[in-house]
XYZ file of C-alpha atoms in Angstrom:
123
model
C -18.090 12.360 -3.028
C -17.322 8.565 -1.901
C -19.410 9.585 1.329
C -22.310 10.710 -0.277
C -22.090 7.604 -2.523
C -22.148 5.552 0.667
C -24.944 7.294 1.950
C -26.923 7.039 -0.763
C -26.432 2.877 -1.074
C -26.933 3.153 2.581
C -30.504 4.487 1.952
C -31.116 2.396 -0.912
C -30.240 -0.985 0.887
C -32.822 0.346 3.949
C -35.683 0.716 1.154
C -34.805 -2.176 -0.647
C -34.764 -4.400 2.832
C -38.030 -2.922 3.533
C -39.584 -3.662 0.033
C -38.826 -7.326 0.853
C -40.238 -7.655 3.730
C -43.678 -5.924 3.182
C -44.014 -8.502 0.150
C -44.620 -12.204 0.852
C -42.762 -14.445 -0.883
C -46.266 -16.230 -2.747
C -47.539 -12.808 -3.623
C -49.951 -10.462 -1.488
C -48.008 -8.773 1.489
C -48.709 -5.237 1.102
C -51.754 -5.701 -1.462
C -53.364 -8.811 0.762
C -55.435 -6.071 2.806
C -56.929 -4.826 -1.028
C -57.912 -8.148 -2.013
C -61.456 -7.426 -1.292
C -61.841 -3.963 -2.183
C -61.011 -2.572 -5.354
C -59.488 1.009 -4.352
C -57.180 3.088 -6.814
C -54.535 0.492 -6.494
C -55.722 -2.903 -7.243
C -53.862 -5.970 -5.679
C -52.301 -6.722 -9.063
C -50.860 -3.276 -9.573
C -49.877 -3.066 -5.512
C -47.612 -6.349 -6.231
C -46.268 -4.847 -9.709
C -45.480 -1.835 -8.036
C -43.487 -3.503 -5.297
C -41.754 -5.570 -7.831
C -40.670 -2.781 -10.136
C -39.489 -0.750 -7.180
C -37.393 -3.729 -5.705
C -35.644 -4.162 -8.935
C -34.825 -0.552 -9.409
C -33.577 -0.514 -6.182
C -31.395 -3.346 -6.812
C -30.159 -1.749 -9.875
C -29.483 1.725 -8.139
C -27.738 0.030 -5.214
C -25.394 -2.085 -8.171
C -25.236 1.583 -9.979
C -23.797 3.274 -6.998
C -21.087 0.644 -5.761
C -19.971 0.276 -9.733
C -19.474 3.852 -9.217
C -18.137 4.114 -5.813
C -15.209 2.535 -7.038
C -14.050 5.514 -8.713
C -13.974 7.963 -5.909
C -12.037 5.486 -3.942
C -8.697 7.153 -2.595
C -5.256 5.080 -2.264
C -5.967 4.042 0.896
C -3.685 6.350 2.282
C -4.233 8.591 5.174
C -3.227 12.239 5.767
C -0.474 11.394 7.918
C 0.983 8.708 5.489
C 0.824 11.356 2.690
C 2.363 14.029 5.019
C 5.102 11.466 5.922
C 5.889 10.417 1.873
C 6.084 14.351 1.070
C 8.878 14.633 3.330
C 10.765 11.551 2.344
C 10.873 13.012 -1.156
C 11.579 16.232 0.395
C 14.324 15.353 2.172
C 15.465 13.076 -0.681
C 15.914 16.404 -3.002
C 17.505 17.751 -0.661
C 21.370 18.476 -1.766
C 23.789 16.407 0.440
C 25.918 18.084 3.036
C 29.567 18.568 1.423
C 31.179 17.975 5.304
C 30.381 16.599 8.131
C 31.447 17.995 11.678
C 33.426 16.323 13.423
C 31.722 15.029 16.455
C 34.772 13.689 18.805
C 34.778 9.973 17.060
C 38.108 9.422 15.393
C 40.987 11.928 14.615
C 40.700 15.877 14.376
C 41.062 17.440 10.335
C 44.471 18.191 9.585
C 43.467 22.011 9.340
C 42.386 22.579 12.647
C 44.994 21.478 15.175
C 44.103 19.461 18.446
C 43.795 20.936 21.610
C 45.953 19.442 24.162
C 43.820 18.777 27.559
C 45.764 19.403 30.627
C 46.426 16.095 32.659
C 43.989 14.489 34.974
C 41.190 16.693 33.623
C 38.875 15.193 30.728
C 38.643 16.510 27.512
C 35.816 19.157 26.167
């Protein structure tokens, strides 16, 4: 939805930059060519036209980012959120009740300790 938001202000700012610069900033642009024919649009109703639609433009484009801000995410991507589900994952997890002993210190007292012949290294 945020996309087609985007897309949509996207548009909206394209129409609204060309409004702007058909008009002139004293009046006439787009109905200067009119001024001396009256056709179905006189030059009064050209300019009023290009007014209105510039300030519903602006209003749409305000409309839209207002509401853009609702459809934005966390920020985070896919792999982030992968990566947090299996910290919590791993954080429920129940805790190993022994650990094996992996040659660092002394053997457990249940399991005597293998006596390596001399001169050859231990396994």
């Amino acid at each position: 939805m945020f996309t087609l938001i985007t897309v949509l202000i996207l548009i909206a700012s394209l129409a609204l930059v060309l409004l702007v610069i058909v008009q002139k900033s004293k009046g006439g642009g787009l109905a200067s060519p009119f001024a001396s024919s009256n056709n179905i649009m006189g030059v009064r109703k050209t300019t009023d036209v290009l007014e209105k639609a510039t300030w519903w433009l602006f209003g749409a484009i305000a409309v839209l980012c207002v509401a853009s801000t609702h459809f934005l995410g966390s920020g985070a991507t896919a792999e982030s959120k992968t990566q947090q589900t299996l910290e919590q994952n791993a954080a429920k997890a129940p805790a190993p009740t022994a650990l094996p002993n992996l040659g660092g210190g002394t053997a457990p007292a249940a399991a005597p300790a293998e006596q390596a012949p001399a001169g050859q290294p231990a396994q």
